[in-house]
Short mmCIF file of C-alpha atoms in Angstrom, two decimals:
data_model
loop_
_atom_site.label_atom_id
_atom_site.label_comp_id
_atom_site.label_asym_id
_atom_site.label_seq_id
_atom_site.Cartn_x
_atom_site.Cartn_y
_atom_site.Cartn_z
CA UNK U 157 0.00 0.00 0.00
CA UNK U 158 1.43 3.37 -0.98
CA UNK U 159 1.66 6.26 1.44
CA UNK U 160 -0.71 8.27 -0.73
CA UNK U 161 -3.19 5.46 -0.78
CA UNK U 162 -3.12 4.97 2.97
CA UNK U 163 -3.47 8.71 3.50
CA UNK U 164 -6.52 8.94 1.23
CA UNK U 165 -8.20 6.07 3.07
CA UNK U 166 -7.51 7.56 6.49
CA UNK U 167 -8.63 11.01 5.33
CA UNK U 168 -11.88 9.62 3.98
CA UNK U 169 -12.50 7.70 7.20
CA UNK U 170 -11.72 10.83 9.26
CA UNK U 171 -14.11 12.96 7.24
CA UNK U 172 -16.80 10.30 7.56
CA UNK U 173 -16.23 10.31 11.33
CA UNK U 174 -16.61 14.09 11.45
CA UNK U 175 -19.87 13.98 9.54
CA UNK U 176 -21.07 11.05 11.65
CA UNK U 177 -20.24 12.95 14.83
CA UNK U 178 -22.18 16.01 13.74
CA UNK U 179 -24.98 13.79 12.50
CA UNK U 180 -25.05 11.98 15.86
CA UNK U 181 -25.62 15.29 17.62
CA UNK U 182 -28.38 16.16 15.17
CA UNK U 183 -30.03 12.74 15.49
CA UNK U 184 -29.94 12.85 19.28
CA UNK U 185 -31.63 16.25 19.25
CA UNK U 186 -34.00 14.87 16.61
CA UNK U 187 -35.00 12.11 19.01
CA UNK U 188 -35.50 14.69 21.75
CA UNK U 189 -37.67 16.67 19.34
CA UNK U 190 -39.78 13.60 18.53
CA UNK U 191 -40.11 12.74 22.22
CA UNK U 192 -41.43 16.27 22.78
CA UNK U 193 -43.82 15.91 19.84
CA UNK U 194 -45.14 12.60 21.20
CA UNK U 195 -45.65 13.91 24.72
CA UNK U 196 -47.22 17.26 23.75
CA UNK U 197 -49.13 16.38 20.58
CA UNK U 198 -49.48 12.58 20.63
CA UNK U 199 -50.36 10.53 17.53
CA UNK U 200 -53.72 11.89 16.48
CA UNK U 201 -55.43 14.35 14.16
CA UNK U 202 -53.35 17.43 15.08
CA UNK U 203 -50.00 15.67 14.69
CA UNK U 204 -51.12 14.02 11.46
CA UNK U 205 -51.94 17.47 10.02
CA UNK U 206 -48.54 18.93 10.97
CA UNK U 207 -46.67 15.93 9.58
CA UNK U 208 -48.40 16.35 6.23
CA UNK U 209 -47.58 20.08 6.20
CA UNK U 210 -43.96 19.26 7.03
CA UNK U 211 -43.68 16.29 4.68
CA UNK U 212 -44.42 18.25 1.50
CA UNK U 213 -41.48 20.71 1.69
CA UNK U 214 -39.28 17.95 3.11
CA UNK U 215 -40.01 15.72 0.15
CA UNK U 216 -39.29 18.55 -2.29
CA UNK U 217 -36.15 19.31 -0.30
CA UNK U 218 -34.94 15.82 -1.15
CA UNK U 219 -35.67 16.55 -4.79
CA UNK U 220 -34.13 20.02 -5.00
CA UNK U 221 -31.48 19.71 -2.31
CA UNK U 222 -29.72 16.70 -0.81
CA UNK U 223 -30.55 14.14 -3.48
CA UNK U 224 -30.98 15.64 -6.92
CA UNK U 225 -29.00 18.82 -6.34
CA UNK U 226 -26.01 16.94 -4.95
CA UNK U 227 -26.17 14.53 -7.88
CA UNK U 228 -26.12 17.39 -10.37
CA UNK U 229 -24.01 20.04 -8.69
CA UNK U 230 -21.25 18.23 -6.80
CA UNK U 231 -19.76 16.22 -9.72
CA UNK U 232 -19.70 19.35 -11.94
CA UNK U 233 -18.26 21.42 -9.10
CA UNK U 234 -15.57 18.80 -8.55
CA UNK U 235 -14.70 18.85 -12.25
CA UNK U 236 -14.44 22.65 -12.29
CA UNK U 237 -12.25 22.59 -9.20
CA UNK U 238 -9.93 19.95 -10.68
CA UNK U 239 -9.79 21.07 -14.32
CA UNK U 240 -10.60 24.81 -14.44
CA UNK U 241 -9.16 28.01 -13.03
CA UNK U 242 -10.34 29.55 -9.76
CA UNK U 243 -12.01 32.37 -11.71
CA UNK U 244 -13.99 29.96 -13.90
CA UNK U 245 -14.99 27.94 -10.85
CA UNK U 246 -16.28 31.08 -9.10
CA UNK U 247 -18.20 32.10 -12.21
CA UNK U 248 -19.88 28.70 -12.23
CA UNK U 249 -20.79 29.01 -8.53
CA UNK U 250 -22.22 32.50 -9.08
CA UNK U 251 -24.27 31.37 -12.07
CA UNK U 252 -25.54 28.30 -10.27
CA UNK U 253 -26.48 30.32 -7.19
CA UNK U 254 -28.52 32.90 -9.11
CA UNK U 255 -30.24 30.44 -11.43
CA UNK U 256 -31.01 27.90 -8.73
CA UNK U 257 -32.34 30.55 -6.33
CA UNK U 258 -34.66 31.96 -9.00
CA UNK U 259 -36.12 28.53 -9.78
CA UNK U 260 -36.57 27.86 -6.07
CA UNK U 261 -38.33 31.17 -5.52
CA UNK U 262 -40.86 30.43 -8.27
CA UNK U 263 -41.52 26.92 -6.94
CA UNK U 264 -41.91 28.26 -3.40
CA UNK U 265 -44.37 30.95 -4.44
CA UNK U 266 -46.46 28.40 -6.33
CA UNK U 267 -46.38 26.08 -3.32
CA UNK U 268 -47.64 28.74 -0.92
CA UNK U 269 -50.43 29.76 -3.30
CA UNK U 270 -51.45 26.19 -4.02
CA UNK U 271 -51.16 24.84 -0.47
CA UNK U 272 -54.73 23.41 -0.32
CA UNK U 273 -54.25 21.59 -3.62
CA UNK U 274 -50.97 20.07 -2.42
CA UNK U 275 -52.60 18.81 0.78
CA UNK U 276 -55.41 17.33 -1.29
CA UNK U 277 -52.88 15.45 -3.42
CA UNK U 278 -50.64 14.26 -0.58
CA UNK U 279 -53.37 13.47 1.97
CA UNK U 280 -56.68 12.96 0.18
CA UNK U 281 -58.11 11.27 3.25
CA UNK U 282 -58.02 14.60 5.10
CA UNK U 283 -60.96 15.94 3.08
CA UNK U 284 -63.41 13.73 4.94
CA UNK U 285 -61.78 14.19 8.39
CA UNK U 286 -62.86 16.98 10.69
CA UNK U 287 -60.34 19.81 10.64
CA UNK U 288 -57.35 17.97 9.17
CA UNK U 289 -57.51 19.55 5.73
CA UNK U 290 -57.89 23.20 6.77
CA UNK U 291 -55.28 22.92 9.51
CA UNK U 292 -52.73 21.21 7.27
CA UNK U 293 -53.30 23.77 4.49
CA UNK U 294 -52.81 26.69 6.88
CA UNK U 295 -49.59 25.22 8.29
CA UNK U 296 -48.25 24.41 4.82
CA UNK U 297 -48.30 28.11 3.90
CA UNK U 298 -45.65 28.62 6.62
CA UNK U 299 -43.68 25.39 6.21
CA UNK U 300 -43.39 25.47 2.40
CA UNK U 301 -40.90 28.41 2.27
CA UNK U 302 -38.56 26.13 4.22
CA UNK U 303 -37.86 24.54 0.83
CA UNK U 304 -36.28 27.78 -0.46
CA UNK U 305 -33.97 28.25 2.50
CA UNK U 306 -32.94 24.63 3.02
CA UNK U 307 -32.22 24.06 -0.69
CA UNK U 308 -29.87 27.05 -0.74
CA UNK U 309 -28.35 25.68 2.47
CA UNK U 310 -27.71 22.41 0.64
CA UNK U 311 -26.13 24.39 -2.20
CA UNK U 312 -23.78 26.06 0.26
CA UNK U 313 -23.02 22.69 1.85
CA UNK U 314 -22.23 21.20 -1.55
CA UNK U 315 -19.63 23.92 -2.13
CA UNK U 316 -18.01 23.34 1.24
CA UNK U 317 -18.02 19.55 0.80
CA UNK U 318 -16.24 19.94 -2.53
CA UNK U 319 -13.57 22.00 -0.78
CA UNK U 320 -13.24 19.29 1.89
CA UNK U 321 -15.17 21.06 4.65
CA UNK U 322 -17.86 18.74 6.05
CA UNK U 323 -18.39 19.79 9.68
CA UNK U 324 -20.59 22.89 9.27
CA UNK U 325 -23.02 21.37 6.71
CA UNK U 326 -23.37 18.28 8.91
CA UNK U 327 -24.03 20.45 11.98
CA UNK U 328 -26.71 22.60 10.31
CA UNK U 329 -29.71 20.26 10.93
CA UNK U 330 -29.16 20.75 14.66
CA UNK U 331 -30.67 24.23 14.30
CA UNK U 332 -34.01 22.86 13.05
CA UNK U 333 -34.29 20.47 15.97
CA UNK U 334 -33.46 23.12 18.56
CA UNK U 335 -35.97 25.62 17.13
CA UNK U 336 -38.73 22.99 16.98
CA UNK U 337 -38.10 21.88 20.57
CA UNK U 338 -38.28 25.48 21.80
CA UNK U 339 -41.46 26.08 19.82
CA UNK U 340 -43.20 22.94 21.11
CA UNK U 341 -42.36 23.46 24.78
CA UNK U 342 -42.45 27.23 25.25
CA UNK U 343 -44.21 28.88 22.29
CA UNK U 344 -47.06 26.44 21.61
CA UNK U 345 -48.80 26.90 25.01
CA UNK U 346 -49.13 30.64 24.31
CA UNK U 347 -51.07 30.20 21.05
CA UNK U 348 -54.77 29.58 20.45
CA UNK U 349 -53.79 26.82 18.01
CA UNK U 350 -50.65 25.39 19.70
CA UNK U 351 -49.53 23.21 16.78
CA UNK U 352 -49.07 26.34 14.62
CA UNK U 353 -45.95 27.05 16.66
CA UNK U 354 -44.30 24.12 14.89
CA UNK U 355 -45.13 25.56 11.46
CA UNK U 356 -43.66 28.94 12.41
CA UNK U 357 -40.57 27.20 13.78
CA UNK U 358 -39.90 25.34 10.52
CA UNK U 359 -39.83 28.63 8.60
CA UNK U 360 -37.55 30.37 11.11
CA UNK U 361 -35.18 27.39 11.29
CA UNK U 362 -34.78 27.34 7.50
CA UNK U 363 -33.66 30.97 7.45
CA UNK U 364 -31.22 30.42 10.35
CA UNK U 365 -29.70 27.37 8.67
CA UNK U 366 -28.93 29.35 5.53
CA UNK U 367 -27.47 32.31 7.44
CA UNK U 368 -25.12 29.98 9.33
CA UNK U 369 -23.41 28.89 6.09
CA UNK U 370 -22.55 32.34 4.76
CA UNK U 371 -19.58 33.32 6.97
CA UNK U 372 -17.97 29.91 6.43
CA UNK U 373 -18.33 30.24 2.66
CA UNK U 374 -16.70 33.67 2.88
CA UNK U 375 -13.86 32.22 4.95
CA UNK U 376 -12.89 29.77 2.18
CA UNK U 377 -13.35 32.42 -0.51
CA UNK U 378 -16.36 30.74 -2.10
CA UNK U 379 -19.24 33.05 -1.15
CA UNK U 380 -21.53 33.16 -4.20
CA UNK U 381 -22.45 36.39 -5.96
CA UNK U 382 -25.75 35.23 -7.49
CA UNK U 383 -26.15 35.79 -11.24
CA UNK U 384 -28.98 34.72 -13.51
CA UNK U 385 -26.98 32.65 -16.00
CA UNK U 386 -29.11 29.69 -17.20
CA UNK U 387 -26.99 29.40 -20.35
CA UNK U 388 -23.74 28.84 -18.42
CA UNK U 389 -22.29 25.51 -19.60
CA UNK U 390 -21.84 24.18 -16.07
CA UNK U 391 -25.33 25.24 -15.02
CA UNK U 392 -26.90 23.60 -18.06
CA UNK U 393 -24.98 20.39 -17.39
CA UNK U 394 -25.89 20.40 -13.70
CA UNK U 395 -29.60 20.89 -14.39
CA UNK U 396 -29.48 18.23 -17.08
CA UNK U 397 -28.14 15.80 -14.44
CA UNK U 398 -30.58 17.04 -11.81
CA UNK U 399 -33.76 16.40 -13.79
CA UNK U 400 -33.55 12.59 -13.82
CA UNK U 401 -31.88 12.62 -10.40
CA UNK U 402 -34.93 14.40 -8.98
CA UNK U 403 -36.59 11.03 -9.26
CA UNK U 404 -33.70 8.60 -9.12
CA UNK U 405 -32.05 9.84 -5.93
CA UNK U 406 -35.32 10.25 -4.06
CA UNK U 407 -37.10 6.96 -4.62
CA UNK U 408 -37.07 6.22 -0.90
CA UNK U 409 -38.79 9.55 -0.21
CA UNK U 410 -41.36 8.99 -2.93
CA UNK U 411 -42.04 5.60 -1.35
CA UNK U 412 -42.57 7.29 2.00
CA UNK U 413 -44.83 9.87 0.30
CA UNK U 414 -46.96 7.15 -1.27
CA UNK U 415 -47.21 5.45 2.10
CA UNK U 416 -48.38 8.76 3.55
CA UNK U 417 -51.05 9.20 0.89
CA UNK U 418 -52.41 5.73 1.59
CA UNK U 419 -52.04 6.25 5.36
CA UNK U 420 -54.25 9.35 5.16
CA UNK U 421 -57.03 7.01 4.04
CA UNK U 422 -56.43 4.65 6.99
CA UNK U 423 -57.54 5.16 10.63
CA UNK U 424 -56.50 8.39 12.37
CA UNK U 425 -52.97 8.15 13.77
CA UNK U 426 -51.55 6.00 10.96
CA UNK U 427 -49.46 8.90 9.61
CA UNK U 428 -48.04 9.54 13.07
CA UNK U 429 -47.22 5.87 13.68
CA UNK U 430 -45.28 5.75 10.44
CA UNK U 431 -43.52 9.04 11.26
CA UNK U 432 -42.30 8.04 14.72
CA UNK U 433 -41.13 4.61 13.54
CA UNK U 434 -39.42 6.09 10.48
CA UNK U 435 -37.55 8.55 12.69
CA UNK U 436 -36.14 5.71 14.78
CA UNK U 437 -35.11 3.81 11.66
CA UNK U 438 -33.53 6.97 10.23
CA UNK U 439 -31.29 7.34 13.30
CA UNK U 440 -28.72 4.67 12.34
CA UNK U 441 -29.26 5.37 8.64
CA UNK U 442 -28.45 9.04 9.04
CA UNK U 443 -25.66 8.41 11.48
CA UNK U 444 -23.68 6.28 9.07
CA UNK U 445 -25.30 5.70 5.67
CA UNK U 446 -26.04 9.32 4.83
CA UNK U 447 -22.77 10.49 6.41
CA UNK U 448 -20.78 8.05 4.28
CA UNK U 449 -22.66 9.06 1.12
CA UNK U 450 -22.06 12.76 1.86
CA UNK U 451 -18.30 12.22 2.06
CA UNK U 452 -17.88 9.71 -0.76
CA UNK U 453 -19.80 11.62 -3.49
CA UNK U 454 -17.26 14.49 -3.88
CA UNK U 455 -14.40 12.01 -3.37
CA UNK U 456 -15.70 9.61 -6.04
CA UNK U 457 -16.41 12.56 -8.33
CA UNK U 458 -12.77 13.69 -8.13
CA UNK U 459 -11.54 10.14 -8.78
CA UNK U 460 -13.74 9.80 -11.86
CA UNK U 461 -12.74 13.26 -13.13
CA UNK U 462 -9.09 12.19 -12.80
CA UNK U 463 -9.85 8.81 -14.46
CA UNK U 464 -8.65 6.84 -11.43
CA UNK U 465 -11.11 4.01 -12.00
CA UNK U 466 -9.28 1.47 -9.88
CA UNK U 467 -9.37 3.58 -6.73
CA UNK U 468 -12.98 4.44 -7.58
CA UNK U 469 -13.87 0.74 -7.41
CA UNK U 470 -11.83 0.18 -4.25
CA UNK U 471 -13.49 3.11 -2.49
CA UNK U 472 -16.92 1.79 -3.39
CA UNK U 473 -16.00 -1.69 -2.17
CA UNK U 474 -14.69 -0.18 1.09
CA UNK U 475 -17.95 1.75 1.57
CA UNK U 476 -20.00 -1.42 1.09
CA UNK U 477 -17.96 -3.29 3.70
CA UNK U 478 -18.54 -0.58 6.27
CA UNK U 479 -22.23 -0.42 5.39
CA UNK U 480 -22.85 -4.14 5.87
CA UNK U 481 -20.75 -4.19 9.05
CA UNK U 482 -22.97 -1.55 10.67
CA UNK U 483 -26.38 -1.80 8.97
CA UNK U 484 -27.00 -5.50 9.64
CA UNK U 485 -26.63 -5.36 13.46
CA UNK U 486 -28.49 -2.02 13.52
CA UNK U 487 -31.45 -3.61 11.72
CA UNK U 488 -31.42 -6.67 13.98
CA UNK U 489 -31.20 -4.49 17.08
CA UNK U 490 -34.11 -2.29 16.00
CA UNK U 491 -36.32 -5.34 15.46
CA UNK U 492 -35.56 -6.85 18.87
CA UNK U 493 -35.50 -3.59 20.82
CA UNK U 494 -38.48 -1.95 19.10
CA UNK U 495 -40.74 -2.16 22.15
CA UNK U 496 -38.17 -0.83 24.66
CA UNK U 497 -37.19 2.00 22.30
CA UNK U 498 -40.73 3.18 21.56
CA UNK U 499 -41.89 2.95 25.19
CA UNK U 500 -38.80 4.64 26.63
CA UNK U 501 -38.76 7.48 24.11
CA UNK U 502 -42.40 8.18 23.37
CA UNK U 503 -44.80 6.63 25.91
CA UNK U 504 -46.56 9.11 28.18
CA UNK U 505 -48.72 12.20 27.88
CA UNK U 506 -50.73 12.06 24.65
CA UNK U 507 -48.85 8.96 23.45
CA UNK U 508 -50.73 5.97 24.90
CA UNK U 509 -50.29 2.17 24.94
CA UNK U 510 -52.12 1.74 21.64
CA UNK U 511 -49.81 4.28 20.02
CA UNK U 512 -46.86 2.26 21.33
CA UNK U 513 -48.15 -1.01 19.88
CA UNK U 514 -48.89 0.51 16.47
CA UNK U 515 -45.53 2.30 16.27
CA UNK U 516 -43.62 -0.85 17.26
CA UNK U 517 -45.18 -2.79 14.39
CA UNK U 518 -44.19 -0.11 11.88
CA UNK U 519 -40.64 0.17 13.28
CA UNK U 520 -40.03 -3.55 12.96
CA UNK U 521 -41.26 -3.47 9.36
CA UNK U 522 -39.03 -0.49 8.52
CA UNK U 523 -36.03 -2.11 10.22
CA UNK U 524 -36.18 -5.04 7.82
CA UNK U 525 -35.29 -2.63 5.01
CA UNK U 526 -32.51 -0.77 6.83
CA UNK U 527 -29.79 -2.68 4.99
CA UNK U 528 -31.46 -1.81 1.69
CA UNK U 529 -31.78 1.87 2.62
CA UNK U 530 -28.10 1.94 3.64
CA UNK U 531 -26.85 0.36 0.43
CA UNK U 532 -28.89 2.76 -1.70
CA UNK U 533 -27.12 5.63 0.07
CA UNK U 534 -23.73 3.99 -0.61
CA UNK U 535 -24.32 2.84 -4.20
CA UNK U 536 -26.22 5.82 -5.66
CA UNK U 537 -23.19 8.19 -5.42
CA UNK U 538 -21.26 5.82 -7.71
CA UNK U 539 -23.73 6.68 -10.49
CA UNK U 540 -23.90 10.40 -9.72
CA UNK U 541 -20.10 10.72 -9.57
CA UNK U 542 -19.96 9.29 -13.12
CA UNK U 543 -22.66 11.77 -14.18
CA UNK U 544 -25.04 8.88 -14.79
CA UNK U 545 -28.43 9.81 -13.38
CA UNK U 546 -30.51 7.87 -15.89
CA UNK U 547 -29.75 4.40 -14.55
CA UNK U 548 -30.99 5.18 -11.02
CA UNK U 549 -34.17 6.57 -12.60
CA UNK U 550 -34.93 3.35 -14.44
CA UNK U 551 -34.20 1.32 -11.31
CA UNK U 552 -36.20 3.74 -9.20
CA UNK U 553 -39.29 3.33 -11.34
CA UNK U 554 -39.18 -0.44 -10.81
CA UNK U 555 -38.79 -0.04 -7.02
CA UNK U 556 -41.51 2.61 -6.91
CA UNK U 557 -44.03 0.45 -8.75
CA UNK U 558 -43.22 -2.51 -6.50
CA UNK U 559 -43.80 -0.36 -3.42
CA UNK U 560 -47.04 1.07 -4.75
CA UNK U 561 -48.55 -2.27 -5.76
CA UNK U 562 -47.46 -4.12 -2.64
CA UNK U 563 -48.35 -1.28 -0.27
CA UNK U 564 -51.84 -0.62 -1.63
CA UNK U 565 -52.84 -4.26 -1.98
CA UNK U 566 -51.55 -5.42 1.41
CA UNK U 567 -52.85 -2.35 3.32
CA UNK U 568 -56.37 -2.72 1.97
CA UNK U 569 -56.27 -6.48 2.54
CA UNK U 570 -55.34 -6.00 6.21
CA UNK U 571 -57.90 -3.21 6.63
CA UNK U 572 -60.61 -5.33 5.04
CA UNK U 573 -59.85 -8.26 7.36
CA UNK U 574 -60.00 -6.13 10.50
CA UNK U 575 -56.26 -6.11 11.26
CA UNK U 576 -55.56 -3.51 13.95
CA UNK U 577 -52.54 -1.99 12.20
CA UNK U 578 -52.93 -1.88 8.41
CA UNK U 579 -50.26 0.84 8.28
CA UNK U 580 -47.61 -1.82 8.93
CA UNK U 581 -48.14 -3.05 5.36
CA UNK U 582 -47.00 0.34 4.09
CA UNK U 583 -43.78 0.20 6.11
CA UNK U 584 -43.11 -3.36 4.93
CA UNK U 585 -43.68 -2.39 1.29
CA UNK U 586 -41.29 0.56 1.63
CA UNK U 587 -38.62 -1.76 3.05
CA UNK U 588 -39.11 -4.26 0.25
CA UNK U 589 -38.75 -1.48 -2.34
CA UNK U 590 -35.52 -0.27 -0.69
CA UNK U 591 -33.98 -3.76 -0.81
CA UNK U 592 -35.03 -4.17 -4.44
CA UNK U 593 -33.61 -0.75 -5.30
CA UNK U 594 -30.27 -1.60 -3.67
CA UNK U 595 -29.99 -4.95 -5.44
CA UNK U 596 -30.70 -3.46 -8.86
CA UNK U 597 -28.20 -0.63 -8.29
CA UNK U 598 -25.57 -3.17 -7.23
CA UNK U 599 -25.99 -5.40 -10.27
CA UNK U 600 -25.99 -2.37 -12.57
CA UNK U 601 -22.60 -1.30 -11.18
CA UNK U 602 -21.25 -4.81 -11.59
CA UNK U 603 -22.43 -4.97 -15.20
CA UNK U 604 -20.87 -1.57 -15.92
CA UNK U 605 -17.52 -2.89 -14.67
CA UNK U 606 -16.99 -0.05 -12.19
CA UNK U 607 -17.35 -2.20 -9.08
CA UNK U 608 -15.20 -5.20 -8.23
CA UNK U 609 -14.80 -6.77 -4.82
CA UNK U 610 -11.64 -7.29 -2.82
CA UNK U 611 -10.90 -10.79 -1.45
CA UNK U 612 -12.52 -11.91 1.79
CA UNK U 613 -16.13 -10.88 1.30
CA UNK U 614 -17.49 -14.38 1.94
CA UNK U 615 -15.55 -14.74 5.19
CA UNK U 616 -16.63 -11.27 6.31
CA UNK U 617 -20.31 -12.01 5.71
CA UNK U 618 -20.08 -15.30 7.62
CA UNK U 619 -18.45 -13.55 10.58
CA UNK U 620 -21.13 -10.84 10.56
CA UNK U 621 -23.90 -13.48 10.54
CA UNK U 622 -22.36 -15.37 13.47
CA UNK U 623 -21.77 -12.17 15.44
CA UNK U 624 -25.35 -11.05 14.91
CA UNK U 625 -26.61 -14.47 16.01
CA UNK U 626 -24.68 -14.10 19.27
CA UNK U 627 -26.07 -10.60 19.77
CA UNK U 628 -29.66 -11.73 19.17
CA UNK U 629 -29.36 -14.69 21.56
CA UNK U 630 -28.12 -12.37 24.30
CA UNK U 631 -30.84 -9.77 23.70
CA UNK U 632 -33.57 -12.41 23.77
CA UNK U 633 -32.22 -13.78 27.06
CA UNK U 634 -32.29 -10.39 28.81
CA UNK U 635 -35.51 -9.10 27.21
CA UNK U 636 -38.51 -7.92 29.27
CA UNK U 637 -42.20 -7.97 28.34
CA UNK U 638 -44.05 -4.97 26.88
CA UNK U 639 -46.18 -4.76 30.03
CA UNK U 640 -43.01 -4.48 32.13
CA UNK U 641 -41.71 -1.64 29.98
CA UNK U 642 -45.00 0.29 30.14
CA UNK U 643 -45.31 -0.19 33.89
CA UNK U 644 -41.68 0.60 34.74
CA UNK U 645 -40.46 3.98 35.91
CA UNK U 646 -38.51 6.12 33.42
CA UNK U 647 -35.25 5.56 35.28
CA UNK U 648 -35.74 1.78 35.08
CA UNK U 649 -36.52 1.96 31.37
CA UNK U 650 -33.47 4.06 30.62
CA UNK U 651 -31.22 1.82 32.70
CA UNK U 652 -32.44 -1.45 31.16
CA UNK U 653 -32.49 -0.05 27.64
CA UNK U 654 -28.90 1.16 28.07
CA UNK U 655 -27.88 -2.25 29.39
CA UNK U 656 -29.54 -3.97 26.44
CA UNK U 657 -27.92 -1.71 23.83
CA UNK U 658 -24.46 -1.89 25.39
CA UNK U 659 -24.66 -5.65 25.96
CA UNK U 660 -25.89 -6.28 22.41
CA UNK U 661 -23.25 -4.09 20.80
CA UNK U 662 -20.59 -5.55 23.07
CA UNK U 663 -21.53 -9.11 22.13
CA UNK U 664 -21.48 -8.26 18.42
CA UNK U 665 -18.07 -6.57 18.57
CA UNK U 666 -16.56 -9.23 20.85
CA UNK U 667 -17.56 -12.10 18.56
CA UNK U 668 -16.28 -10.18 15.53
CA UNK U 669 -12.90 -9.82 17.22
CA UNK U 670 -12.88 -13.47 18.29
CA UNK U 671 -13.52 -14.45 14.67
CA UNK U 672 -10.55 -12.41 13.48
CA UNK U 673 -12.07 -9.14 12.24
CA UNK U 674 -9.67 -6.22 12.68
CA UNK U 675 -9.92 -2.48 11.83
CA UNK U 676 -6.89 -2.83 9.53
CA UNK U 677 -9.00 -5.01 7.23
CA UNK U 678 -11.08 -1.95 6.35
CA UNK U 679 -8.25 0.20 5.03
CA UNK U 680 -8.41 1.21 1.41
CA UNK U 681 -5.76 -0.79 -0.41
CA UNK U 682 -4.71 -1.67 -3.93
CA UNK U 683 -5.23 -5.20 -5.13
#
């Protein structure tokens, strides 16, 4: 292994650790936020309405920001940085900033004006429910402008990531969680319609997140001077990549959206059950999968721009090893510890025992797909870095149709047969679609010849299976009943949940070490 090669591997791992650390802080505060939501607003009509009002700009954020924008902007930005002068790079940034902001402003204005229509499309079941539709429409007029601010925040983060600065963009989501917590606890009780405090908070948080980026962009000499330049060659290329990526990089979010549409037609609370369970599933996904994807996209883009295809393949193989090493035990742990997690975090106040049972079912169904979700985050950047956004679109359509057909048919079947939690079918269908999406992406990369595996994959998978088996046996042995968890004091829940998590993780790591797995085996190396 060359010194350069070792250094690049360690640098990539360090940057991933930085993003993971910032993401951990954000996810912890996100859990605190969701605990506050559960205690103060429960899992009923009011919370369902807010979640719909929040989901619409969040879904579009995935289209215009993290997913599609990163797929279109970052590879072009990396190419400019590697192959063009500083002046040309700045001109591209200025043109992209002005053009992108103008498009966002138009979309945002249309969204605010058409808020009732959007709610009707996303949650048609609200029309027949008392108060849901009007409340969600009113909140959406305040939450929709979040799209404008957060998409420009993602633009700023994409610039900093390309320059190798990952900490500030990864820290930014913390602001949203803090503002929402403050609004729920202190502002909401002062309003006639308390839940409106959350809508106001989303708007304020979006503005603060954007303002945070500006001084750091100025510090690295990359502060944009927005110009309307839609004919700029880089802008045209970026938007050309973004259009298919709007769909391809956001299939998981579209799946969640479809689940929400169907859930609005199911019993009241279904949207909330899916939200709380999805947030718990997103914790390990965001902590590692999204962090790894954030770091590897600009890195892979530079490698492809420099035609270093061998290191490109090795980096992708390295990412997959880390993903399987972490995602598999995380999924198994979520399934076994679903009841303790939901009770400890959410039970109490407006969140009752029935809410616990329904959320647990959805969490276990989502957890099954965690490995699929993680691999999509790892594999998709390999297409975007090569400026190939069409392949993920074709694959995404297949996964989307599978989710839609399976979700609709199974949900209505369960509802028609009196099953208490038909929403679980939607979570299961989303997980199935994620696994299918990951498999199709993987085989497409193999066929394209850009992904080859290093030796030892079979042995690694066997060791992971055995280590997970040991972890599951231990967790089953020390498990407590749902009634115990509901009846226990908060201190007892926290103590026993901590013991379970630490013991499970300890068993997994100990068996891995006993079977010969070492950190040195995860260094990037040449064949």
